[in-house]
Amino acid sequence: MSAPTTTRRGWLKAASAAAGGLWLAACDRITANPKAIGFLQSAEGLTRRAQRLVADRKALAHEYKASDISGDFRPNGSIDPAEPDYRAHVAQGFANYRLVVDGLVERPLSLSLADLRALPSRTQITRHDCVEGWSSIAKWHGARLGPLLDQAGLKPQARYIVFHCADSLEPQPDGSGQYYESIDLIDAYHPQTILAYAMNDFALPVRHGAPIRLRVERQLGYKQAKYIMRVEAVADFAHIARGKGGFWEDRGYEWYAGI
Ligand SMILES: Nc1nc2c(c(=O)[nH]1)N[C@H]1C(S)=C(S)[C@@H](COP(=O)(O)O)O[C@H]1N2
Ligand SMILES: [Mo]
């Protein structure tokens, strides 16, 4: 392990590379050195655990039957943003809404709802789990985030996708306090990660995040950003708001809110 890497993923990568190298260099002498076998086994075991971790992240969240859909899906957090720009979009029926896709991309995009509806889509009936202890099931339909990002073309430095929302849950004198969220590229390219524009076969209502909200089904409710105005690809989110990757993360919640 030569390069000093600080991230866990980097370290695991280095560990597996070292183990692979040792296998090549030492395979013919291995029976002569039981200590080496122990080391290789543990490094190998580590690599397998690392692979399983990534494989688990790619597994699908459970999908339910139409009969499981909650009749009373609870709206939470912002449910009717008062920001003038957002009010104007509501008044215009979102006819002039554009989703901006920018940051570390080759081709920045500005997409109307019609553009979004023309993208590869997915429909899924999933359970939303809020950290406050309630759950509701709904059918979501929307544009898959992966193909959308491919259309914009992520630059190699891009590591996270940030969702900037229209609402300020806690307006600050300096204009901050806006809701935002972020996910890594494993979740961004997960097949169930969609920008939902429909809920239970109707256009997404305002209380649930019109015109589009994120569904990132392997994580808790606060990651499901509503009222998305801008999708930004970044190398790091330390410079955004208080630097923890989301409105609630900035107030102490976990960044990775796996279910
Ligand atoms: N823009 C925005 N997104 C948000 C929130 C919010 O207040 N503003 N609240 C979050 C929380 S804590 C939850 S549980 C869900 C609620 O989604 P719902 O209103 O569709 O139930 O949205 C999440 N996304
Ligand atoms: Mo929540």
PDB file of C-alpha atoms and ligand atoms in Angstrom:
ATOM      1  CA  MET A   1       0.000   0.000   0.000  1.00  0.00           C
ATOM      2  CA  SER A   2       1.980   2.945  -1.223  1.00  0.00           C
ATOM      3  CA  ALA A   3      -0.230   6.002  -1.723  1.00  0.00           C
ATOM      4  CA  PRO A   4      -1.584   7.373   1.559  1.00  0.00           C
ATOM      5  CA  THR A   5      -5.327   7.322   1.096  1.00  0.00           C
ATOM      6  CA  THR A   6      -7.665   8.665   3.739  1.00  0.00           C
ATOM      7  CA  THR A   7     -11.057   7.550   2.472  1.00  0.00           C
ATOM      8  CA  ARG A   8     -12.299   4.119   3.418  1.00  0.00           C
ATOM      9  CA  ARG A   9     -13.033   3.261  -0.196  1.00  0.00           C
ATOM     10  CA  GLY A  10      -9.530   4.349  -1.231  1.00  0.00           C
ATOM     11  CA  TRP A  11      -8.045   2.240   1.527  1.00  0.00           C
ATOM     12  CA  LEU A  12     -10.091  -0.800   0.526  1.00  0.00           C
ATOM     13  CA  LYS A  13      -9.019  -0.330  -3.065  1.00  0.00           C
ATOM     14  CA  ALA A  14      -5.376  -0.139  -1.985  1.00  0.00           C
ATOM     15  CA  ALA A  15      -5.820  -3.210   0.221  1.00  0.00           C
ATOM     16  CA  SER A  16      -7.321  -5.271  -2.582  1.00  0.00           C
ATOM     17  CA  ALA A  17      -4.661  -4.101  -5.049  1.00  0.00           C
ATOM     18  CA  ALA A  18      -1.944  -5.098  -2.599  1.00  0.00           C
ATOM     19  CA  ALA A  19      -3.593  -8.467  -2.024  1.00  0.00           C
ATOM     20  CA  GLY A  20      -3.842  -9.058  -5.772  1.00  0.00           C
ATOM     21  CA  GLY A  21      -0.198  -8.117  -6.255  1.00  0.00           C
ATOM     22  CA  LEU A  22       0.878 -10.445  -3.475  1.00  0.00           C
ATOM     23  CA  TRP A  23      -1.065 -13.313  -4.948  1.00  0.00           C
ATOM     24  CA  LEU A  24       0.853 -12.870  -8.190  1.00  0.00           C
ATOM     25  CA  ALA A  25       4.223 -12.459  -6.546  1.00  0.00           C
ATOM     26  CA  ALA A  26       3.852 -15.118  -3.873  1.00  0.00           C
ATOM     27  CA  CYS A  27       1.570 -17.829  -5.211  1.00  0.00           C
ATOM     28  CA  ASP A  28       4.375 -20.262  -5.937  1.00  0.00           C
ATOM     29  CA  ARG A  29       5.938 -19.768  -2.490  1.00  0.00           C
ATOM     30  CA  ILE A  30       2.705 -19.584  -0.559  1.00  0.00           C
ATOM     31  CA  THR A  31       2.713 -23.057   0.982  1.00  0.00           C
ATOM     32  CA  ALA A  32       6.133 -22.281   2.469  1.00  0.00           C
ATOM     33  CA  ASN A  33       4.800 -19.344   4.479  1.00  0.00           C
ATOM     34  CA  PRO A  34       1.670 -19.914   6.611  1.00  0.00           C
ATOM     35  CA  LYS A  35       1.808 -16.311   7.904  1.00  0.00           C
ATOM     36  CA  ALA A  36       1.446 -15.005   4.332  1.00  0.00           C
ATOM     37  CA  ILE A  37      -1.580 -17.235   3.841  1.00  0.00           C
ATOM     38  CA  GLY A  38      -3.228 -15.697   6.906  1.00  0.00           C
ATOM     39  CA  PHE A  39      -2.600 -12.193   5.634  1.00  0.00           C
ATOM     40  CA  LEU A  40      -3.886 -12.966   2.178  1.00  0.00           C
ATOM     41  CA  GLN A  41      -6.973 -14.606   3.554  1.00  0.00           C
ATOM     42  CA  SER A  42      -7.808 -11.589   5.680  1.00  0.00           C
ATOM     43  CA  ALA A  43      -7.155  -9.149   2.828  1.00  0.00           C
ATOM     44  CA  GLU A  44      -9.232 -11.304   0.515  1.00  0.00           C
ATOM     45  CA  GLY A  45     -11.999 -11.444   3.114  1.00  0.00           C
ATOM     46  CA  LEU A  46     -11.887  -7.676   3.362  1.00  0.00           C
ATOM     47  CA  THR A  47     -12.184  -7.300  -0.389  1.00  0.00           C
ATOM     48  CA  ARG A  48     -15.164  -9.622  -0.472  1.00  0.00           C
ATOM     49  CA  ARG A  49     -16.843  -7.679   2.320  1.00  0.00           C
ATOM     50  CA  ALA A  50     -16.193  -4.455   0.408  1.00  0.00           C
ATOM     51  CA  GLN A  51     -17.723  -5.967  -2.719  1.00  0.00           C
ATOM     52  CA  ARG A  52     -20.757  -7.133  -0.765  1.00  0.00           C
ATOM     53  CA  LEU A  53     -21.188  -3.612   0.622  1.00  0.00           C
ATOM     54  CA  VAL A  54     -21.324  -2.205  -2.910  1.00  0.00           C
ATOM     55  CA  ALA A  55     -23.568  -5.064  -4.120  1.00  0.00           C
ATOM     56  CA  ASP A  56     -26.018  -4.365  -1.268  1.00  0.00           C
ATOM     57  CA  ARG A  57     -26.139  -0.712  -2.255  1.00  0.00           C
ATOM     58  CA  LYS A  58     -27.248  -1.826  -5.724  1.00  0.00           C
ATOM     59  CA  ALA A  59     -30.064  -4.080  -4.498  1.00  0.00           C
ATOM     60  CA  LEU A  60     -33.623  -2.958  -5.181  1.00  0.00           C
ATOM     61  CA  ALA A  61     -35.887  -1.606  -2.457  1.00  0.00           C
ATOM     62  CA  HIS A  62     -39.033  -3.685  -1.941  1.00  0.00           C
ATOM     63  CA  GLU A  63     -41.861  -2.859  -4.329  1.00  0.00           C
ATOM     64  CA  TYR A  64     -45.479  -3.219  -3.227  1.00  0.00           C
ATOM     65  CA  LYS A  65     -48.816  -4.067  -4.847  1.00  0.00           C
ATOM     66  CA  ALA A  66     -51.326  -1.424  -5.953  1.00  0.00           C
ATOM     67  CA  SER A  67     -53.595  -2.560  -3.116  1.00  0.00           C
ATOM     68  CA  ASP A  68     -50.881  -1.570  -0.599  1.00  0.00           C
ATOM     69  CA  ILE A  69     -50.941   2.125  -1.598  1.00  0.00           C
ATOM     70  CA  SER A  70     -51.724   4.385   1.385  1.00  0.00           C
ATOM     71  CA  GLY A  71     -54.928   6.372   1.085  1.00  0.00           C
ATOM     72  CA  ASP A  72     -53.507   9.071   3.316  1.00  0.00           C
ATOM     73  CA  PHE A  73     -49.836   9.587   2.376  1.00  0.00           C
ATOM     74  CA  ARG A  74     -48.678  12.185   4.850  1.00  0.00           C
ATOM     75  CA  PRO A  75     -47.123  15.400   3.501  1.00  0.00           C
ATOM     76  CA  ASN A  76     -44.191  16.566   5.628  1.00  0.00           C
ATOM     77  CA  GLY A  77     -41.712  19.437   5.950  1.00  0.00           C
ATOM     78  CA  SER A  78     -42.511  22.149   3.399  1.00  0.00           C
ATOM     79  CA  ILE A  79     -45.957  21.486   1.998  1.00  0.00           C
ATOM     80  CA  ASP A  80     -46.780  24.785   0.260  1.00  0.00           C
ATOM     81  CA  PRO A  81     -43.630  26.874  -0.367  1.00  0.00           C
ATOM     82  CA  ALA A  82     -44.208  30.621  -0.082  1.00  0.00           C
ATOM     83  CA  GLU A  83     -41.165  31.701  -2.136  1.00  0.00           C
ATOM     84  CA  PRO A  84     -42.349  34.151  -4.867  1.00  0.00           C
ATOM     85  CA  ASP A  85     -40.514  32.325  -7.690  1.00  0.00           C
ATOM     86  CA  TYR A  86     -42.185  29.096  -6.710  1.00  0.00           C
ATOM     87  CA  ARG A  87     -45.609  30.756  -6.361  1.00  0.00           C
ATOM     88  CA  ALA A  88     -45.206  32.088  -9.920  1.00  0.00           C
ATOM     89  CA  HIS A  89     -44.554  28.550 -11.207  1.00  0.00           C
ATOM     90  CA  VAL A  90     -47.662  27.272  -9.393  1.00  0.00           C
ATOM     91  CA  ALA A  91     -49.736  30.131 -10.879  1.00  0.00           C
ATOM     92  CA  GLN A  92     -48.458  29.231 -14.375  1.00  0.00           C
ATOM     93  CA  GLY A  93     -49.142  25.536 -13.910  1.00  0.00           C
ATOM     94  CA  PHE A  94     -45.355  24.949 -14.162  1.00  0.00           C
ATOM     95  CA  ALA A  95     -45.487  25.808 -17.888  1.00  0.00           C
ATOM     96  CA  ASN A  96     -42.281  27.873 -17.566  1.00  0.00           C
ATOM     97  CA  TYR A  97     -40.540  25.546 -15.128  1.00  0.00           C
ATOM     98  CA  ARG A  98     -37.071  24.432 -16.172  1.00  0.00           C
ATOM     99  CA  LEU A  99     -34.876  21.945 -14.388  1.00  0.00           C
ATOM    100  CA  VAL A 100     -31.268  23.099 -14.571  1.00  0.00           C
ATOM    101  CA  VAL A 101     -28.626  20.353 -14.716  1.00  0.00           C
ATOM    102  CA  ASP A 102     -25.152  21.792 -14.290  1.00  0.00           C
ATOM    103  CA  GLY A 103     -21.913  21.679 -12.312  1.00  0.00           C
ATOM    104  CA  LEU A 104     -19.354  19.065 -13.380  1.00  0.00           C
ATOM    105  CA  VAL A 105     -21.107  18.087 -16.612  1.00  0.00           C
ATOM    106  CA  GLU A 106     -20.009  18.286 -20.248  1.00  0.00           C
ATOM    107  CA  ARG A 107     -23.397  19.578 -21.465  1.00  0.00           C
ATOM    108  CA  PRO A 108     -25.428  21.674 -18.997  1.00  0.00           C
ATOM    109  CA  LEU A 109     -29.170  21.135 -19.535  1.00  0.00           C
ATOM    110  CA  SER A 110     -32.320  23.160 -19.009  1.00  0.00           C
ATOM    111  CA  LEU A 111     -35.294  20.790 -19.199  1.00  0.00           C
ATOM    112  CA  SER A 112     -39.004  21.545 -19.374  1.00  0.00           C
ATOM    113  CA  LEU A 113     -41.490  19.090 -17.873  1.00  0.00           C
ATOM    114  CA  ALA A 114     -42.167  17.825 -21.413  1.00  0.00           C
ATOM    115  CA  ASP A 115     -38.410  17.188 -21.834  1.00  0.00           C
ATOM    116  CA  LEU A 116     -38.372  15.308 -18.515  1.00  0.00           C
ATOM    117  CA  ARG A 117     -41.384  13.205 -19.515  1.00  0.00           C
ATOM    118  CA  ALA A 118     -39.574  12.219 -22.734  1.00  0.00           C
ATOM    119  CA  LEU A 119     -36.632  10.733 -20.800  1.00  0.00           C
ATOM    120  CA  PRO A 120     -36.366   7.012 -19.885  1.00  0.00           C
ATOM    121  CA  SER A 121     -38.758   6.531 -16.979  1.00  0.00           C
ATOM    122  CA  ARG A 122     -39.690   4.082 -14.267  1.00  0.00           C
ATOM    123  CA  THR A 123     -42.777   3.353 -12.162  1.00  0.00           C
ATOM    124  CA  GLN A 124     -42.504   1.877  -8.667  1.00  0.00           C
ATOM    125  CA  ILE A 125     -44.696   1.340  -5.616  1.00  0.00           C
ATOM    126  CA  THR A 126     -42.488   1.875  -2.589  1.00  0.00           C
ATOM    127  CA  ARG A 127     -42.615   2.740   1.084  1.00  0.00           C
ATOM    128  CA  HIS A 128     -41.471   6.121   2.314  1.00  0.00           C
ATOM    129  CA  ASP A 129     -39.998   5.985   5.831  1.00  0.00           C
ATOM    130  CA  CYS A 130     -39.693   9.269   7.709  1.00  0.00           C
ATOM    131  CA  VAL A 131     -37.152   9.490  10.508  1.00  0.00           C
ATOM    132  CA  GLU A 132     -39.982  10.764  12.732  1.00  0.00           C
ATOM    133  CA  GLY A 133     -41.420   7.246  12.737  1.00  0.00           C
ATOM    134  CA  TRP A 134     -44.185   7.118  10.137  1.00  0.00           C
ATOM    135  CA  SER A 135     -44.336   5.340   6.770  1.00  0.00           C
ATOM    136  CA  SER A 136     -46.580   5.627   3.720  1.00  0.00           C
ATOM    137  CA  ILE A 137     -46.738   3.702   0.439  1.00  0.00           C
ATOM    138  CA  ALA A 138     -47.233   5.344  -2.961  1.00  0.00           C
ATOM    139  CA  LYS A 139     -46.777   4.721  -6.656  1.00  0.00           C
ATOM    140  CA  TRP A 140     -44.108   6.966  -8.148  1.00  0.00           C
ATOM    141  CA  HIS A 141     -43.395   7.604 -11.798  1.00  0.00           C
ATOM    142  CA  GLY A 142     -40.577   9.716 -13.159  1.00  0.00           C
ATOM    143  CA  ALA A 143     -37.403  10.158 -15.153  1.00  0.00           C
ATOM    144  CA  ARG A 144     -34.545   7.866 -14.226  1.00  0.00           C
ATOM    145  CA  LEU A 145     -31.676   9.963 -12.922  1.00  0.00           C
ATOM    146  CA  GLY A 146     -28.903   7.822 -14.473  1.00  0.00           C
ATOM    147  CA  PRO A 147     -29.874   8.356 -18.139  1.00  0.00           C
ATOM    148  CA  LEU A 148     -30.512  12.051 -17.412  1.00  0.00           C
ATOM    149  CA  LEU A 149     -26.983  12.412 -16.031  1.00  0.00           C
ATOM    150  CA  ASP A 150     -25.613  10.526 -19.041  1.00  0.00           C
ATOM    151  CA  GLN A 151     -27.359  13.012 -21.313  1.00  0.00           C
ATOM    152  CA  ALA A 152     -25.541  15.835 -19.510  1.00  0.00           C
ATOM    153  CA  GLY A 153     -22.304  13.797 -19.418  1.00  0.00           C
ATOM    154  CA  LEU A 154     -20.673  13.684 -15.983  1.00  0.00           C
ATOM    155  CA  LYS A 155     -17.094  14.894 -15.871  1.00  0.00           C
ATOM    156  CA  PRO A 156     -14.655  12.418 -14.284  1.00  0.00           C
ATOM    157  CA  GLN A 157     -14.288  14.584 -11.148  1.00  0.00           C
ATOM    158  CA  ALA A 158     -18.028  14.358 -10.361  1.00  0.00           C
ATOM    159  CA  ARG A 159     -18.678  12.299  -7.214  1.00  0.00           C
ATOM    160  CA  TYR A 160     -21.971  13.572  -5.818  1.00  0.00           C
ATOM    161  CA  ILE A 161     -25.259  14.860  -7.179  1.00  0.00           C
ATOM    162  CA  VAL A 162     -26.784  17.800  -5.318  1.00  0.00           C
ATOM    163  CA  PHE A 163     -30.491  18.683  -5.502  1.00  0.00           C
ATOM    164  CA  HIS A 164     -31.330  22.352  -4.932  1.00  0.00           C
ATOM    165  CA  CYS A 165     -34.941  22.965  -3.907  1.00  0.00           C
ATOM    166  CA  ALA A 166     -37.281  25.943  -4.210  1.00  0.00           C
ATOM    167  CA  ASP A 167     -38.238  26.088  -0.525  1.00  0.00           C
ATOM    168  CA  SER A 168     -36.544  27.525   2.520  1.00  0.00           C
ATOM    169  CA  LEU A 169     -37.594  25.491   5.514  1.00  0.00           C
ATOM    170  CA  GLU A 170     -35.751  27.836   7.840  1.00  0.00           C
ATOM    171  CA  PRO A 171     -35.222  31.166   6.053  1.00  0.00           C
ATOM    172  CA  GLN A 172     -32.072  32.968   7.235  1.00  0.00           C
ATOM    173  CA  PRO A 173     -31.378  36.724   7.030  1.00  0.00           C
ATOM    174  CA  ASP A 174     -28.646  35.991   4.453  1.00  0.00           C
ATOM    175  CA  GLY A 175     -31.144  34.182   2.218  1.00  0.00           C
ATOM    176  CA  SER A 176     -29.851  30.701   3.068  1.00  0.00           C
ATOM    177  CA  GLY A 177     -31.815  27.956   4.783  1.00  0.00           C
ATOM    178  CA  GLN A 178     -32.921  26.549   1.453  1.00  0.00           C
ATOM    179  CA  TYR A 179     -33.668  22.825   1.360  1.00  0.00           C
ATOM    180  CA  TYR A 180     -31.095  20.742  -0.492  1.00  0.00           C
ATOM    181  CA  GLU A 181     -29.888  17.166  -0.562  1.00  0.00           C
ATOM    182  CA  SER A 182     -27.068  15.102  -2.050  1.00  0.00           C
ATOM    183  CA  ILE A 183     -26.403  11.494  -3.009  1.00  0.00           C
ATOM    184  CA  ASP A 184     -23.387   9.617  -4.349  1.00  0.00           C
ATOM    185  CA  LEU A 185     -23.096   8.088  -7.806  1.00  0.00           C
ATOM    186  CA  ILE A 186     -24.074   4.586  -6.624  1.00  0.00           C
ATOM    187  CA  ASP A 187     -27.487   5.939  -5.633  1.00  0.00           C
ATOM    188  CA  ALA A 188     -27.635   8.326  -8.603  1.00  0.00           C
ATOM    189  CA  TYR A 189     -27.357   5.384 -11.013  1.00  0.00           C
ATOM    190  CA  HIS A 190     -29.533   3.010  -8.952  1.00  0.00           C
ATOM    191  CA  PRO A 191     -32.419   1.900 -11.217  1.00  0.00           C
ATOM    192  CA  GLN A 192     -35.064   3.034  -8.695  1.00  0.00           C
ATOM    193  CA  THR A 193     -33.617   6.544  -8.379  1.00  0.00           C
ATOM    194  CA  ILE A 194     -36.020   8.788 -10.247  1.00  0.00           C
ATOM    195  CA  LEU A 195     -37.077  12.406 -10.526  1.00  0.00           C
ATOM    196  CA  ALA A 196     -40.760  11.739  -9.923  1.00  0.00           C
ATOM    197  CA  TYR A 197     -43.334  13.921 -11.674  1.00  0.00           C
ATOM    198  CA  ALA A 198     -46.322  11.662 -10.937  1.00  0.00           C
ATOM    199  CA  MET A 199     -47.705  10.119  -7.763  1.00  0.00           C
ATOM    200  CA  ASN A 200     -50.490   7.504  -7.742  1.00  0.00           C
ATOM    201  CA  ASP A 201     -51.128   8.170 -11.465  1.00  0.00           C
ATOM    202  CA  PHE A 202     -51.657  11.934 -11.058  1.00  0.00           C
ATOM    203  CA  ALA A 203     -49.293  14.869 -11.582  1.00  0.00           C
ATOM    204  CA  LEU A 204     -47.228  15.281  -8.408  1.00  0.00           C
ATOM    205  CA  PRO A 205     -49.229  17.573  -6.084  1.00  0.00           C
ATOM    206  CA  VAL A 206     -47.685  20.679  -4.519  1.00  0.00           C
ATOM    207  CA  ARG A 207     -47.695  19.227  -1.004  1.00  0.00           C
ATOM    208  CA  HIS A 208     -45.562  16.290  -2.189  1.00  0.00           C
ATOM    209  CA  GLY A 209     -43.035  18.368  -4.148  1.00  0.00           C
ATOM    210  CA  ALA A 210     -44.442  19.556  -7.504  1.00  0.00           C
ATOM    211  CA  PRO A 211     -43.319  19.598 -10.179  1.00  0.00           C
ATOM    212  CA  ILE A 212     -40.569  17.070  -9.400  1.00  0.00           C
ATOM    213  CA  ARG A 213     -39.145  15.357  -6.355  1.00  0.00           C
ATOM    214  CA  LEU A 214     -36.410  12.816  -5.847  1.00  0.00           C
ATOM    215  CA  ARG A 215     -37.124   9.180  -5.038  1.00  0.00           C
ATOM    216  CA  VAL A 216     -33.992   7.476  -3.755  1.00  0.00           C
ATOM    217  CA  GLU A 217     -35.646   4.382  -2.375  1.00  0.00           C
ATOM    218  CA  ARG A 218     -32.860   2.884  -0.267  1.00  0.00           C
ATOM    219  CA  GLN A 219     -32.796   5.914   2.017  1.00  0.00           C
ATOM    220  CA  LEU A 220     -35.016   7.718   4.551  1.00  0.00           C
ATOM    221  CA  GLY A 221     -37.616  10.412   3.918  1.00  0.00           C
ATOM    222  CA  TYR A 222     -35.463  13.494   4.337  1.00  0.00           C
ATOM    223  CA  LYS A 223     -33.303  12.423   1.351  1.00  0.00           C
ATOM    224  CA  GLN A 224     -36.418  12.544  -0.906  1.00  0.00           C
ATOM    225  CA  ALA A 225     -35.942  16.185  -1.965  1.00  0.00           C
ATOM    226  CA  LYS A 226     -39.113  17.950  -3.122  1.00  0.00           C
ATOM    227  CA  TYR A 227     -39.497  21.090  -5.303  1.00  0.00           C
ATOM    228  CA  ILE A 228     -36.237  20.407  -7.206  1.00  0.00           C
ATOM    229  CA  MET A 229     -35.061  23.348  -9.308  1.00  0.00           C
ATOM    230  CA  ARG A 230     -31.475  22.405 -10.008  1.00  0.00           C
ATOM    231  CA  VAL A 231     -29.389  19.229 -10.166  1.00  0.00           C
ATOM    232  CA  GLU A 232     -25.688  19.924  -9.719  1.00  0.00           C
ATOM    233  CA  ALA A 233     -22.800  17.484 -10.138  1.00  0.00           C
ATOM    234  CA  VAL A 234     -19.978  18.207  -7.689  1.00  0.00           C
ATOM    235  CA  ALA A 235     -16.668  16.734  -6.552  1.00  0.00           C
ATOM    236  CA  ASP A 236     -17.405  17.671  -2.945  1.00  0.00           C
ATOM    237  CA  PHE A 237     -20.267  19.359  -1.060  1.00  0.00           C
ATOM    238  CA  ALA A 238     -18.205  21.011   1.701  1.00  0.00           C
ATOM    239  CA  HIS A 239     -18.752  24.458   0.113  1.00  0.00           C
ATOM    240  CA  ILE A 240     -22.557  24.182   0.016  1.00  0.00           C
ATOM    241  CA  ALA A 241     -24.556  25.726   2.923  1.00  0.00           C
ATOM    242  CA  ARG A 242     -23.049  24.319   6.162  1.00  0.00           C
ATOM    243  CA  GLY A 243     -21.170  21.630   4.274  1.00  0.00           C
ATOM    244  CA  LYS A 244     -22.801  18.385   5.436  1.00  0.00           C
ATOM    245  CA  GLY A 245     -24.614  17.564   2.195  1.00  0.00           C
ATOM    246  CA  GLY A 246     -28.206  18.413   3.073  1.00  0.00           C
ATOM    247  CA  PHE A 247     -30.562  20.670   4.998  1.00  0.00           C
ATOM    248  CA  TRP A 248     -31.115  18.126   7.770  1.00  0.00           C
ATOM    249  CA  GLU A 249     -27.547  16.834   7.619  1.00  0.00           C
ATOM    250  CA  ASP A 250     -26.446  20.419   8.370  1.00  0.00           C
ATOM    251  CA  ARG A 251     -28.618  20.105  11.507  1.00  0.00           C
ATOM    252  CA  GLY A 252     -27.152  16.792  12.687  1.00  0.00           C
ATOM    253  CA  TYR A 253     -28.774  14.003  10.634  1.00  0.00           C
ATOM    254  CA  GLU A 254     -26.692  11.284   8.964  1.00  0.00           C
ATOM    255  CA  TRP A 255     -25.651  11.941   5.352  1.00  0.00           C
ATOM    256  CA  TYR A 256     -26.157   8.302   4.381  1.00  0.00           C
ATOM    257  CA  ALA A 257     -29.643   7.493   5.667  1.00  0.00           C
ATOM    258  CA  GLY A 258     -29.863   3.847   4.563  1.00  0.00           C
ATOM    259  CA  ILE A 259     -32.979   1.860   5.390  1.00  0.00           C
TER     260      ILE A 259
HETATM  261  N1  LIG B   1     -37.705  20.509  -0.520  1.00  0.00           N
HETATM  262  C1  LIG B   1     -38.017  19.753   0.528  1.00  0.00           C
HETATM  263  N2  LIG B   1     -37.867  18.423   0.446  1.00  0.00           N
HETATM  264  C2  LIG B   1     -38.179  17.616   1.484  1.00  0.00           C
HETATM  265  C3  LIG B   1     -38.618  18.159   2.717  1.00  0.00           C
HETATM  266  C4  LIG B   1     -38.767  19.577   2.803  1.00  0.00           C
HETATM  267  O1  LIG B   1     -39.175  20.142   3.822  1.00  0.00           O
HETATM  268  N3  LIG B   1     -38.459  20.340   1.681  1.00  0.00           N
HETATM  269  N4  LIG B   1     -38.889  17.318   3.794  1.00  0.00           N
HETATM  270  C5  LIG B   1     -38.317  15.978   3.754  1.00  0.00           C
HETATM  271  C6  LIG B   1     -38.859  15.034   4.711  1.00  0.00           C
HETATM  272  S1  LIG B   1     -38.269  15.056   6.302  1.00  0.00           S
HETATM  273  C7  LIG B   1     -39.733  14.058   4.339  1.00  0.00           C
HETATM  274  S2  LIG B   1     -40.291  12.864   5.415  1.00  0.00           S
HETATM  275  C8  LIG B   1     -40.285  14.038   2.982  1.00  0.00           C
HETATM  276  C9  LIG B   1     -41.773  14.208   3.031  1.00  0.00           C
HETATM  277  O2  LIG B   1     -42.307  13.958   1.752  1.00  0.00           O
HETATM  278  P1  LIG B   1     -43.865  14.052   1.590  1.00  0.00           P
HETATM  279  O3  LIG B   1     -44.273  15.458   1.895  1.00  0.00           O
HETATM  280  O4  LIG B   1     -44.162  13.629   0.190  1.00  0.00           O
HETATM  281  O5  LIG B   1     -44.444  13.109   2.603  1.00  0.00           O
HETATM  282  O6  LIG B   1     -39.765  15.039   2.133  1.00  0.00           O
HETATM  283  C10 LIG B   1     -38.427  15.372   2.358  1.00  0.00           C
HETATM  284  N5  LIG B   1     -38.029  16.288   1.334  1.00  0.00           N
HETATM  285 MO    MO B   2     -38.895  13.064   7.235  1.00  0.00          MO
END
